[in-house]
PDB file of C-alpha atoms and ligand atoms in Angstrom:
ATOM      1  CA  MET A   1      -0.079  -0.078   0.033  1.00 86.00           C
ATOM      2  CA  LEU A   2       2.813   2.320   0.970  1.00 90.00           C
ATOM      3  CA  ALA A   3       5.093   1.921  -2.235  1.00 92.00           C
ATOM      4  CA  ASP A   4       1.634   2.356  -4.446  1.00 94.00           C
ATOM      5  CA  ARG A   5       1.225   5.639  -2.728  1.00 95.00           C
ATOM      6  CA  ILE A   6       4.568   6.823  -3.179  1.00 95.00           C
ATOM      7  CA  SER A   7       4.676   5.377  -6.498  1.00 95.00           C
ATOM      8  CA  LYS A   8       1.582   7.724  -7.236  1.00 95.00           C
ATOM      9  CA  ASN A   9       2.676  10.721  -5.430  1.00 96.00           C
ATOM     10  CA  ALA A  10       5.788  10.354  -7.563  1.00 96.00           C
ATOM     11  CA  ARG A  11       4.458  10.187 -10.832  1.00 95.00           C
ATOM     12  CA  HIS A  12       1.983  13.667 -10.195  1.00 95.00           C
ATOM     13  CA  LEU A  13       4.616  15.321  -8.348  1.00 96.00           C
ATOM     14  CA  ARG A  14       7.404  14.698 -10.801  1.00 96.00           C
ATOM     15  CA  LYS A  15       5.156  16.464 -13.622  1.00 96.00           C
ATOM     16  CA  TRP A  16       4.381  19.027 -11.591  1.00 94.00           C
ATOM     17  CA  GLY A  17       8.049  19.902 -10.696  1.00 95.00           C
ATOM     18  CA  LYS A  18       8.879  19.425 -14.164  1.00 94.00           C
ATOM     19  CA  ARG A  19       6.597  22.105 -15.378  1.00 93.00           C
ATOM     20  CA  GLN A  20       8.115  24.266 -12.377  1.00 91.00           C
ATOM     21  CA  GLY A  21      11.814  23.630 -12.900  1.00 92.00           C
ATOM     22  CA  PHE A  22      11.800  21.699  -9.652  1.00 96.00           C
ATOM     23  CA  SER A  23      13.618  18.468  -9.365  1.00 97.00           C
ATOM     24  CA  CYS A  24      13.544  18.043  -5.582  1.00 98.00           C
ATOM     25  CA  LEU A  25      10.629  16.694  -4.149  1.00 98.00           C
ATOM     26  CA  ARG A  26       8.859  15.755  -1.413  1.00 97.00           C
ATOM     27  CA  LEU A  27       7.476  12.402  -2.148  1.00 97.00           C
ATOM     28  CA  TYR A  28       5.859  10.930   0.870  1.00 96.00           C
ATOM     29  CA  ASP A  29       4.657  13.045   3.851  1.00 94.00           C
ATOM     30  CA  HIS A  30       3.000  10.719   6.522  1.00 93.00           C
ATOM     31  CA  ASP A  31       0.226  10.315   4.216  1.00 93.00           C
ATOM     32  CA  ILE A  32      -0.769   7.021   5.718  1.00 93.00           C
ATOM     33  CA  PRO A  33      -1.029   7.312   9.673  1.00 92.00           C
ATOM     34  CA  GLU A  34       0.330   3.493   9.670  1.00 92.00           C
ATOM     35  CA  TYR A  35       3.247   4.792   7.910  1.00 94.00           C
ATOM     36  CA  PRO A  36       4.736   7.868   9.844  1.00 95.00           C
ATOM     37  CA  LEU A  37       7.505   8.844   7.615  1.00 95.00           C
ATOM     38  CA  SER A  38       8.615  11.163   5.063  1.00 95.00           C
ATOM     39  CA  VAL A  39      10.528  10.628   1.618  1.00 97.00           C
ATOM     40  CA  ASP A  40      12.509  13.217  -0.209  1.00 97.00           C
ATOM     41  CA  ASP A  41      13.923  12.760  -3.782  1.00 98.00           C
ATOM     42  CA  TYR A  42      17.295  14.862  -4.010  1.00 98.00           C
ATOM     43  CA  GLU A  43      17.640  14.483  -7.817  1.00 97.00           C
ATOM     44  CA  GLY A  44      17.934  10.731  -7.156  1.00 97.00           C
ATOM     45  CA  HIS A  45      19.331  10.612  -3.673  1.00 97.00           C
ATOM     46  CA  PHE A  46      16.372   9.756  -1.433  1.00 97.00           C
ATOM     47  CA  LEU A  47      16.130  10.868   2.179  1.00 96.00           C
ATOM     48  CA  VAL A  48      13.794   8.717   4.291  1.00 96.00           C
ATOM     49  CA  THR A  49      12.807  10.271   7.765  1.00 95.00           C
ATOM     50  CA  LEU A  50      11.236   8.251  10.315  1.00 95.00           C
ATOM     51  CA  SER A  51       9.179   9.609  13.195  1.00 92.00           C
ATOM     52  CA  ALA A  52       8.578   7.634  16.380  1.00 89.00           C
ATOM     53  CA  GLY A  53       7.148   4.082  15.490  1.00 88.00           C
ATOM     54  CA  ALA A  54       7.632   4.281  12.117  1.00 91.00           C
ATOM     55  CA  ALA A  55       9.776   1.214  10.553  1.00 90.00           C
ATOM     56  CA  PHE A  56      11.619   1.134   6.836  1.00 91.00           C
ATOM     57  CA  GLU A  57      12.008  -1.377   4.320  1.00 91.00           C
ATOM     58  CA  PRO A  58      13.601  -0.715   0.752  1.00 90.00           C
ATOM     59  CA  GLU A  59      10.505  -2.758  -0.637  1.00 91.00           C
ATOM     60  CA  MET A  60       8.516   0.331   0.296  1.00 91.00           C
ATOM     61  CA  LEU A  61      10.087   2.566  -2.522  1.00 93.00           C
ATOM     62  CA  GLN A  62       9.447  -0.809  -5.289  1.00 92.00           C
ATOM     63  CA  GLY A  63       9.166   0.773  -8.535  1.00 90.00           C
ATOM     64  CA  LEU A  64      11.166   4.142  -8.188  1.00 93.00           C
ATOM     65  CA  ASP A  65      14.942   4.442  -9.023  1.00 93.00           C
ATOM     66  CA  TYR A  66      17.495   6.046  -6.791  1.00 95.00           C
ATOM     67  CA  ALA A  67      21.114   6.434  -7.276  1.00 95.00           C
ATOM     68  CA  GLU A  68      21.284   6.568  -3.153  1.00 94.00           C
ATOM     69  CA  LEU A  69      19.226   6.026  -0.206  1.00 95.00           C
ATOM     70  CA  VAL A  70      19.684   7.001   3.403  1.00 94.00           C
ATOM     71  CA  VAL A  71      17.427   6.485   6.297  1.00 94.00           C
ATOM     72  CA  LYS A  72      17.296   8.761   9.587  1.00 92.00           C
ATOM     73  CA  GLU A  73      15.422   8.913  12.326  1.00 89.00           C
ATOM     74  CA  ARG A  74      13.422  12.187  12.795  1.00 84.00           C
ATOM     75  CA  GLY A  75      15.563  14.354  15.592  1.00 75.00           C
ATOM     76  CA  ALA A  76      18.375  12.300  15.805  1.00 68.00           C
ATOM     77  CA  SER A  77      21.767  14.196  15.319  1.00 60.00           C
ATOM     78  CA  LYS A  78      24.686  12.211  14.133  1.00 57.00           C
ATOM     79  CA  GLU A  79      27.100  14.857  13.948  1.00 58.00           C
ATOM     80  CA  SER A  80      29.848  11.891  14.726  1.00 57.00           C
ATOM     81  CA  GLU A  81      29.224  10.762  11.299  1.00 65.00           C
ATOM     82  CA  LEU A  82      29.747  13.840   9.498  1.00 71.00           C
ATOM     83  CA  ARG A  83      30.616  12.933   5.740  1.00 82.00           C
ATOM     84  CA  PRO A  84      31.566  15.956   3.986  1.00 83.00           C
ATOM     85  CA  GLU A  85      32.631  14.098   0.952  1.00 86.00           C
ATOM     86  CA  ARG A  86      28.923  12.864   0.422  1.00 90.00           C
ATOM     87  CA  ALA A  87      27.905  16.558  -0.710  1.00 95.00           C
ATOM     88  CA  PHE A  88      26.496  17.013  -4.042  1.00 97.00           C
ATOM     89  CA  LEU A  89      24.858  19.749  -5.955  1.00 98.00           C
ATOM     90  CA  VAL A  90      21.156  20.286  -6.987  1.00 98.00           C
ATOM     91  CA  GLN A  91      19.420  22.772  -8.929  1.00 97.00           C
ATOM     92  CA  GLU A  92      16.423  24.511  -8.240  1.00 97.00           C
ATOM     93  CA  GLY A  93      14.995  27.079 -10.536  1.00 93.00           C
ATOM     94  CA  GLY A  94      17.859  28.407 -12.025  1.00 94.00           C
ATOM     95  CA  MET A  95      19.480  27.847  -8.631  1.00 98.00           C
ATOM     96  CA  LYS A  96      22.482  25.387  -7.082  1.00 98.00           C
ATOM     97  CA  PHE A  97      22.696  24.438  -3.747  1.00 98.00           C
ATOM     98  CA  GLU A  98      25.174  21.786  -1.780  1.00 98.00           C
ATOM     99  CA  VAL A  99      23.143  19.286  -0.144  1.00 97.00           C
ATOM    100  CA  ASN A 100      24.397  16.585   2.364  1.00 95.00           C
ATOM    101  CA  LEU A 101      22.062  13.628   3.554  1.00 94.00           C
ATOM    102  CA  HIS A 102      24.825  12.450   5.962  1.00 91.00           C
ATOM    103  CA  GLY A 103      25.515  13.439   9.639  1.00 78.00           C
ATOM    104  CA  TYR A 104      23.693  16.387   9.399  1.00 78.00           C
ATOM    105  CA  GLN A 105      20.487  16.785  11.052  1.00 80.00           C
ATOM    106  CA  ASP A 106      18.985  18.752   7.986  1.00 91.00           C
ATOM    107  CA  THR A 107      20.051  18.499   4.403  1.00 95.00           C
ATOM    108  CA  GLY A 108      21.110  21.883   3.708  1.00 96.00           C
ATOM    109  CA  LEU A 109      17.974  22.802   1.585  1.00 97.00           C
ATOM    110  CA  PHE A 110      14.583  22.848   3.171  1.00 96.00           C
ATOM    111  CA  LEU A 111      12.622  22.102   0.266  1.00 97.00           C
ATOM    112  CA  ASP A 112       9.578  23.401   1.413  1.00 95.00           C
ATOM    113  CA  HIS A 113      10.889  26.936   1.103  1.00 96.00           C
ATOM    114  CA  ARG A 114      11.234  26.703  -2.762  1.00 96.00           C
ATOM    115  CA  LEU A 115       8.272  29.090  -3.900  1.00 96.00           C
ATOM    116  CA  GLY A 116       9.597  31.192  -1.009  1.00 97.00           C
ATOM    117  CA  ARG A 117      13.164  31.261  -2.913  1.00 98.00           C
ATOM    118  CA  GLN A 118      11.620  32.102  -6.287  1.00 97.00           C
ATOM    119  CA  TRP A 119       9.487  35.191  -4.726  1.00 97.00           C
ATOM    120  CA  VAL A 120      12.729  36.372  -3.011  1.00 98.00           C
ATOM    121  CA  LYS A 121      14.645  36.283  -6.261  1.00 98.00           C
ATOM    122  CA  GLU A 122      11.442  38.105  -7.938  1.00 97.00           C
ATOM    123  CA  GLN A 123      11.560  40.632  -5.361  1.00 97.00           C
ATOM    124  CA  SER A 124      15.480  41.606  -4.956  1.00 98.00           C
ATOM    125  CA  ARG A 125      15.983  43.759  -7.976  1.00 98.00           C
ATOM    126  CA  ASN A 126      18.411  46.441  -6.738  1.00 98.00           C
ATOM    127  CA  ALA A 127      17.441  45.812  -3.296  1.00 98.00           C
ATOM    128  CA  GLU A 128      19.429  45.799  -0.110  1.00 98.00           C
ATOM    129  CA  VAL A 129      18.382  42.743   1.577  1.00 98.00           C
ATOM    130  CA  LEU A 130      18.757  41.184   5.237  1.00 98.00           C
ATOM    131  CA  ASN A 131      18.515  37.256   5.758  1.00 98.00           C
ATOM    132  CA  LEU A 132      18.551  36.578   9.078  1.00 98.00           C
ATOM    133  CA  PHE A 133      18.777  32.709  10.592  1.00 98.00           C
ATOM    134  CA  CYS A 134      20.396  32.356   7.230  1.00 98.00           C
ATOM    135  CA  TYR A 135      21.446  28.459   7.916  1.00 97.00           C
ATOM    136  CA  THR A 136      23.304  27.436   4.161  1.00 98.00           C
ATOM    137  CA  GLY A 137      22.083  30.866   2.889  1.00 98.00           C
ATOM    138  CA  SER A 138      19.606  29.516  -0.093  1.00 98.00           C
ATOM    139  CA  PHE A 139      17.750  32.509   0.356  1.00 98.00           C
ATOM    140  CA  SER A 140      20.449  34.827   0.139  1.00 98.00           C
ATOM    141  CA  VAL A 141      21.723  33.105  -3.234  1.00 98.00           C
ATOM    142  CA  ALA A 142      18.118  33.628  -4.534  1.00 98.00           C
ATOM    143  CA  ALA A 143      18.466  37.452  -3.623  1.00 98.00           C
ATOM    144  CA  VAL A 144      21.741  37.716  -5.245  1.00 98.00           C
ATOM    145  CA  LEU A 145      20.593  35.978  -8.451  1.00 98.00           C
ATOM    146  CA  GLY A 146      17.403  38.085  -8.085  1.00 98.00           C
ATOM    147  CA  GLY A 147      19.865  41.300  -8.755  1.00 98.00           C
ATOM    148  CA  ALA A 148      20.187  42.584  -4.929  1.00 98.00           C
ATOM    149  CA  ARG A 149      22.824  45.136  -4.625  1.00 98.00           C
ATOM    150  CA  CYS A 150      23.930  43.975  -1.238  1.00 98.00           C
ATOM    151  CA  VAL A 151      22.887  40.835   1.277  1.00 98.00           C
ATOM    152  CA  THR A 152      23.832  40.499   4.707  1.00 98.00           C
ATOM    153  CA  SER A 153      23.488  36.957   5.747  1.00 98.00           C
ATOM    154  CA  VAL A 154      23.253  36.294   9.483  1.00 98.00           C
ATOM    155  CA  ASP A 155      23.455  33.124  11.615  1.00 98.00           C
ATOM    156  CA  LEU A 156      25.100  31.722  14.539  1.00 96.00           C
ATOM    157  CA  SER A 157      26.974  28.994  12.928  1.00 95.00           C
ATOM    158  CA  HIS A 158      30.233  29.222  11.330  1.00 95.00           C
ATOM    159  CA  THR A 159      29.724  25.872   9.809  1.00 94.00           C
ATOM    160  CA  TYR A 160      26.444  26.974   8.354  1.00 96.00           C
ATOM    161  CA  LEU A 161      27.820  30.387   6.979  1.00 98.00           C
ATOM    162  CA  ASP A 162      30.966  28.647   5.218  1.00 97.00           C
ATOM    163  CA  TRP A 163      28.101  26.127   3.481  1.00 97.00           C
ATOM    164  CA  ALA A 164      26.412  29.704   2.614  1.00 98.00           C
ATOM    165  CA  GLY A 165      30.011  30.640   1.224  1.00 98.00           C
ATOM    166  CA  ARG A 166      30.084  27.310  -0.787  1.00 98.00           C
ATOM    167  CA  ASN A 167      26.603  28.011  -2.266  1.00 98.00           C
ATOM    168  CA  PHE A 168      27.455  31.534  -3.325  1.00 98.00           C
ATOM    169  CA  ALA A 169      30.716  29.939  -5.196  1.00 98.00           C
ATOM    170  CA  HIS A 170      28.575  26.885  -6.906  1.00 98.00           C
ATOM    171  CA  ASN A 171      26.265  30.179  -8.318  1.00 98.00           C
ATOM    172  CA  GLY A 172      29.331  31.670  -9.552  1.00 98.00           C
ATOM    173  CA  LEU A 173      28.313  34.885  -7.052  1.00 98.00           C
ATOM    174  CA  PRO A 174      31.008  37.004  -5.876  1.00 97.00           C
ATOM    175  CA  MET A 175      31.276  37.320  -1.669  1.00 96.00           C
ATOM    176  CA  ARG A 176      31.593  41.214  -1.979  1.00 95.00           C
ATOM    177  CA  PRO A 177      30.070  43.198  -1.401  1.00 97.00           C
ATOM    178  CA  HIS A 178      27.581  40.908   0.496  1.00 98.00           C
ATOM    179  CA  LEU A 179      28.189  40.576   4.409  1.00 98.00           C
ATOM    180  CA  PHE A 180      28.310  37.020   5.770  1.00 98.00           C
ATOM    181  CA  VAL A 181      28.003  38.105  10.059  1.00 98.00           C
ATOM    182  CA  GLN A 182      28.635  35.187  12.634  1.00 97.00           C
ATOM    183  CA  ASP A 183      26.009  36.246  15.456  1.00 96.00           C
ATOM    184  CA  ASP A 184      23.159  35.701  17.641  1.00 96.00           C
ATOM    185  CA  ILE A 185      20.124  37.380  16.370  1.00 96.00           C
ATOM    186  CA  LEU A 186      18.857  38.595  19.554  1.00 95.00           C
ATOM    187  CA  GLN A 187      22.323  39.915  20.471  1.00 95.00           C
ATOM    188  CA  TRP A 188      22.935  41.729  16.817  1.00 97.00           C
ATOM    189  CA  LEU A 189      19.032  43.285  16.408  1.00 98.00           C
ATOM    190  CA  PRO A 190      19.577  46.092  19.150  1.00 97.00           C
ATOM    191  CA  LEU A 191      23.145  46.793  17.684  1.00 98.00           C
ATOM    192  CA  ALA A 192      21.516  47.015  14.324  1.00 98.00           C
ATOM    193  CA  LEU A 193      18.771  49.403  15.613  1.00 98.00           C
ATOM    194  CA  ASP A 194      21.273  51.875  16.999  1.00 98.00           C
ATOM    195  CA  ALA A 195      23.150  51.570  14.249  1.00 98.00           C
ATOM    196  CA  GLU A 196      19.972  52.747  12.340  1.00 97.00           C
ATOM    197  CA  GLN A 197      20.642  50.252   9.616  1.00 98.00           C
ATOM    198  CA  SER A 198      17.653  49.595   7.284  1.00 98.00           C
ATOM    199  CA  TYR A 199      17.053  47.278   4.241  1.00 98.00           C
ATOM    200  CA  ASP A 200      14.426  46.908   1.351  1.00 98.00           C
ATOM    201  CA  LEU A 201      13.951  43.234   1.971  1.00 98.00           C
ATOM    202  CA  ILE A 202      14.318  41.179   5.515  1.00 98.00           C
ATOM    203  CA  ILE A 203      13.818  37.557   5.252  1.00 98.00           C
ATOM    204  CA  CYS A 204      13.003  36.015   8.416  1.00 98.00           C
ATOM    205  CA  ASP A 205      13.010  32.218   8.445  1.00 98.00           C
ATOM    206  CA  PRO A 206      13.784  30.979  12.444  1.00 97.00           C
ATOM    207  CA  PRO A 207      13.588  27.933  14.065  1.00 95.00           C
ATOM    208  CA  THR A 208      10.882  27.164  16.093  1.00 93.00           C
ATOM    209  CA  PHE A 209      13.548  26.773  19.356  1.00 93.00           C
ATOM    210  CA  SER A 210      17.300  26.603  19.509  1.00 91.00           C
ATOM    211  CA  ASN A 211      19.870  26.430  22.212  1.00 87.00           C
ATOM    212  CA  SER A 212      23.699  26.934  21.954  1.00 83.00           C
ATOM    213  CA  LYS A 213      26.685  27.739  24.281  1.00 83.00           C
ATOM    214  CA  ARG A 214      27.178  30.536  21.837  1.00 84.00           C
ATOM    215  CA  MET A 215      23.714  32.047  22.905  1.00 82.00           C
ATOM    216  CA  LYS A 216      22.851  34.184  25.940  1.00 84.00           C
ATOM    217  CA  GLN A 217      19.420  33.111  25.839  1.00 85.00           C
ATOM    218  CA  THR A 218      17.589  30.198  24.650  1.00 91.00           C
ATOM    219  CA  PHE A 219      15.942  31.031  21.350  1.00 93.00           C
ATOM    220  CA  ASP A 220      11.957  30.355  21.625  1.00 94.00           C
ATOM    221  CA  LEU A 221      10.416  31.748  18.902  1.00 96.00           C
ATOM    222  CA  GLN A 222       6.705  31.711  20.442  1.00 97.00           C
ATOM    223  CA  ARG A 223       7.696  33.566  23.194  1.00 96.00           C
ATOM    224  CA  LEU A 224      10.324  35.854  21.112  1.00 96.00           C
ATOM    225  CA  HIS A 225       8.389  36.538  18.217  1.00 97.00           C
ATOM    226  CA  LEU A 226       6.608  39.897  18.767  1.00 98.00           C
ATOM    227  CA  ALA A 227       9.574  41.625  20.363  1.00 97.00           C
ATOM    228  CA  MET A 228      11.911  40.439  17.269  1.00 97.00           C
ATOM    229  CA  LEU A 229       9.432  41.116  14.387  1.00 98.00           C
ATOM    230  CA  ARG A 230       8.782  44.592  16.508  1.00 98.00           C
ATOM    231  CA  GLY A 231      12.442  45.189  16.293  1.00 98.00           C
ATOM    232  CA  LEU A 232      12.997  44.003  12.601  1.00 98.00           C
ATOM    233  CA  GLN A 233      10.199  46.257  11.510  1.00 98.00           C
ATOM    234  CA  GLY A 234      12.236  49.102  12.851  1.00 97.00           C
ATOM    235  CA  LEU A 235      14.812  47.893  10.077  1.00 98.00           C
ATOM    236  CA  VAL A 236      12.705  48.126   7.116  1.00 98.00           C
ATOM    237  CA  ARG A 237      13.227  51.048   4.747  1.00 97.00           C
ATOM    238  CA  PRO A 238       9.837  53.094   3.838  1.00 96.00           C
ATOM    239  CA  GLY A 239       8.550  51.128   1.178  1.00 96.00           C
ATOM    240  CA  GLY A 240      10.281  48.164   2.177  1.00 97.00           C
ATOM    241  CA  ARG A 241       9.026  44.474   3.189  1.00 98.00           C
ATOM    242  CA  LEU A 242       9.662  42.018   5.876  1.00 98.00           C
ATOM    243  CA  PHE A 243       9.030  38.152   4.818  1.00 98.00           C
ATOM    244  CA  PHE A 244       8.492  35.986   8.295  1.00 98.00           C
ATOM    245  CA  SER A 245       8.076  32.123   8.285  1.00 97.00           C
ATOM    246  CA  CYS A 246       7.504  29.645  10.592  1.00 96.00           C
ATOM    247  CA  ASN A 247       7.561  25.733  10.636  1.00 92.00           C
ATOM    248  CA  ASP A 248       6.026  25.026  13.930  1.00 91.00           C
ATOM    249  CA  ARG A 249       2.541  23.925  13.356  1.00 89.00           C
ATOM    250  CA  GLY A 250       1.461  25.006  16.972  1.00 91.00           C
ATOM    251  CA  PHE A 251       2.905  28.619  16.253  1.00 95.00           C
ATOM    252  CA  ARG A 252       0.295  31.672  16.889  1.00 96.00           C
ATOM    253  CA  LEU A 253       1.159  34.937  15.256  1.00 97.00           C
ATOM    254  CA  ASP A 254       0.765  37.708  17.728  1.00 97.00           C
ATOM    255  CA  GLU A 255      -2.455  39.654  15.674  1.00 94.00           C
ATOM    256  CA  ALA A 256      -0.604  43.239  17.058  1.00 96.00           C
ATOM    257  CA  LEU A 257       1.552  42.486  14.353  1.00 96.00           C
ATOM    258  CA  GLN A 258      -1.186  42.819  11.538  1.00 92.00           C
ATOM    259  CA  PHE A 259       0.776  40.666   9.142  1.00 97.00           C
ATOM    260  CA  GLU A 260      -0.419  39.513   5.765  1.00 97.00           C
ATOM    261  CA  GLU A 261      -0.404  35.908   5.576  1.00 97.00           C
ATOM    262  CA  ILE A 262       0.696  34.434   2.430  1.00 97.00           C
ATOM    263  CA  THR A 263       1.089  30.961   2.677  1.00 96.00           C
ATOM    264  CA  ALA A 264      -0.795  30.121  -0.093  1.00 94.00           C
ATOM    265  CA  ARG A 265       1.686  31.777  -2.270  1.00 95.00           C
ATOM    266  CA  THR A 266       4.794  29.943  -0.499  1.00 96.00           C
ATOM    267  CA  ARG A 267       3.753  26.169   0.252  1.00 93.00           C
ATOM    268  CA  SER A 268       3.960  24.000  -2.676  1.00 91.00           C
ATOM    269  CA  GLU A 269       2.103  21.231  -3.919  1.00 88.00           C
ATOM    270  CA  ASP A 270       4.076  18.782  -2.048  1.00 92.00           C
ATOM    271  CA  PHE A 271       3.835  19.759   1.179  1.00 92.00           C
ATOM    272  CA  ARG A 272       0.243  20.682   1.270  1.00 84.00           C
ATOM    273  CA  ARG A 273      -0.825  17.097   2.337  1.00 79.00           C
ATOM    274  CA  ARG A 274       0.483  17.466   6.032  1.00 79.00           C
ATOM    275  CA  GLY A 275       0.513  21.135   6.147  1.00 75.00           C
ATOM    276  CA  GLY A 276       4.087  22.871   6.203  1.00 83.00           C
ATOM    277  CA  HIS A 277       5.355  26.383   6.657  1.00 93.00           C
ATOM    278  CA  ARG A 278       3.225  29.328   7.323  1.00 95.00           C
ATOM    279  CA  SER A 279       4.603  32.617   5.878  1.00 97.00           C
ATOM    280  CA  TRP A 280       3.604  36.378   6.338  1.00 98.00           C
ATOM    281  CA  LEU A 281       4.772  39.878   4.818  1.00 98.00           C
ATOM    282  CA  TRP A 282       4.533  43.166   6.229  1.00 97.00           C
ATOM    283  CA  SER A 283       5.161  46.049   4.386  1.00 97.00           C
ATOM    284  CA  ASN A 284       6.307  49.629   5.559  1.00 95.00           C
ATOM    285  CA  PRO A 285       3.654  51.769   4.695  1.00 88.00           C
ATOM    286  CA  ALA A 286       5.412  54.815   5.215  1.00 73.00           C
ATOM    287  CA  GLY A 287       6.478  54.290   1.553  1.00 59.00           C
ATOM    288  CA  THR A 288       5.409  53.829  -2.130  1.00 47.00           C
ATOM    289  CA  ARG A 289       7.557  51.037  -3.518  1.00 45.00           C
TER     290      ARG A 289
HETATM  291  C1  SAM T 301      15.866  26.153  10.590  1.00 81.64           C
HETATM  292  S1  SAM T 301      17.215  26.958  10.009  1.00 81.64           S
HETATM  293  C2  SAM T 301      16.639  28.262   9.206  1.00 81.64           C
HETATM  294  C3  SAM T 301      16.499  27.710   8.098  1.00 81.64           C
HETATM  295  C4  SAM T 301      17.003  29.086   7.075  1.00 81.64           C
HETATM  296  N1  SAM T 301      16.253  29.867   6.864  1.00 81.64           N
HETATM  297  C5  SAM T 301      16.514  28.318   5.251  1.00 81.64           C
HETATM  298  O1  SAM T 301      16.737  29.265   4.407  1.00 81.64           O
HETATM  299  O2  SAM T 301      16.854  27.486   5.204  1.00 81.64           O
HETATM  300  C6  SAM T 301      17.951  27.305  11.752  1.00 81.64           C
HETATM  301  C7  SAM T 301      19.372  28.123  11.507  1.00 81.64           C
HETATM  302  O3  SAM T 301      19.139  28.989  12.732  1.00 81.64           O
HETATM  303  C8  SAM T 301      20.221  29.495  13.206  1.00 81.64           C
HETATM  304  N2  SAM T 301      20.272  29.682  14.465  1.00 81.64           N
HETATM  305  C9  SAM T 301      19.468  29.176  15.512  1.00 81.64           C
HETATM  306  N3  SAM T 301      19.266  30.377  16.470  1.00 81.64           N
HETATM  307  C10 SAM T 301      19.999  31.469  16.021  1.00 81.64           C
HETATM  308  C11 SAM T 301      19.984  32.493  16.801  1.00 81.64           C
HETATM  309  N4  SAM T 301      19.829  32.502  17.865  1.00 81.64           N
HETATM  310  N5  SAM T 301      21.091  33.432  15.998  1.00 81.64           N
HETATM  311  C12 SAM T 301      21.508  33.137  14.843  1.00 81.64           C
HETATM  312  N6  SAM T 301      21.248  32.064  14.182  1.00 81.64           N
HETATM  313  C13 SAM T 301      20.490  31.280  14.705  1.00 81.64           C
HETATM  314  C14 SAM T 301      20.910  27.896  13.089  1.00 81.64           C
HETATM  315  O4  SAM T 301      22.377  28.027  13.086  1.00 81.64           O
HETATM  316  C15 SAM T 301      20.299  27.632  11.586  1.00 81.64           C
HETATM  317  O5  SAM T 301      21.412  27.984  10.691  1.00 81.64           O
END
C-alpha cells in the first residue's frame, strides 16, 4: 500500500516539478497514518526520515529508481558521522545548492521553502537584503541572483556560514559586497537598530527553538517573536518589506503585528498534504515602492 502511494505521488509530483523547474521533491509525507515517515527525492538521492514508531523496508520504494538511499530517525543528530565528501549539488529554478544527506540533522536545503526562494528572487532587484537565520544561504543566493545590490546573511553557526559561502561559489556569485555575519540574532538586532541600519527586504525564517553555548538566552520563537519582529520592523526602509515564516504547526502569530498571511503563495504542492510552513509579509506603509 505504501509503495503504491509513493509511486502515485511521485508520478504526479514529478509532472508538477518538471513544469515548475523543481527536481527535488517530497514524495511522501506521513500520508498514511500507519506509516509515519517522509521520503524526499534530491535528484535521485533519497532521504527517508522516520518519525517515532515507523519502520522502513527498501520494498516500500519499489518501482522508484534512486542512486542513493539514506534512512534517518527524526530528531536524531549524527554529528559524529559527518561525511563532507558525500555532499552533492542540486538545481532549483536556475539556482544550485549543496546538499548532504549524511551526518547533519538537516540536508542544507529546506525543500518546502522553494516558492519562497523564487519569490525572494523576483523581489530583490536593486534591493538591499537582510537574511536572518540564514543557515546555508539559500534565500541569500536567490536574492543575489534576483539582482540584490547587497545581501547580509546572519547566522550563529560558522559551519553554516561557510556552507552559505560555498553556495555563493556554486552559483558563480562574488562574496563582495555581500556580508556574512556570525552572531546571535538576539544580540545583533539591538546593535543594528542602534546603528540605524535599514533594508529594502528582510527575510526572517527562524527555527522554532534553539539553544547553544554561544547564545546568551535560549531562542523560543513563540515567546520571542513579537519583540523580535517589532525590532525588525524598525530596520525596514519606507516601502520595504519583511518576510517571516515559521514551521511550527502550533505557532500563533501575535495579532498585534497585523501581518498579511501569504502561505498559499509559498507552500508548494508536495507540502500541502500534511501542512508545512506558514508565511507572512509586512510592508512598511511609509513608502510607495
Ligand atoms: C531552521 S534553520 C533556518 C532555515 C533557513 N532560514 C533557510 O533558509 O533554510 C535554523 C538556523 O538558525 C540558526 N540559528 C538558530 N538560533 C540562532 C540565533 N539565536 N541567532 C542566529 N542564528 C540562529 C541555526 O544556526 C541554523 O542555521
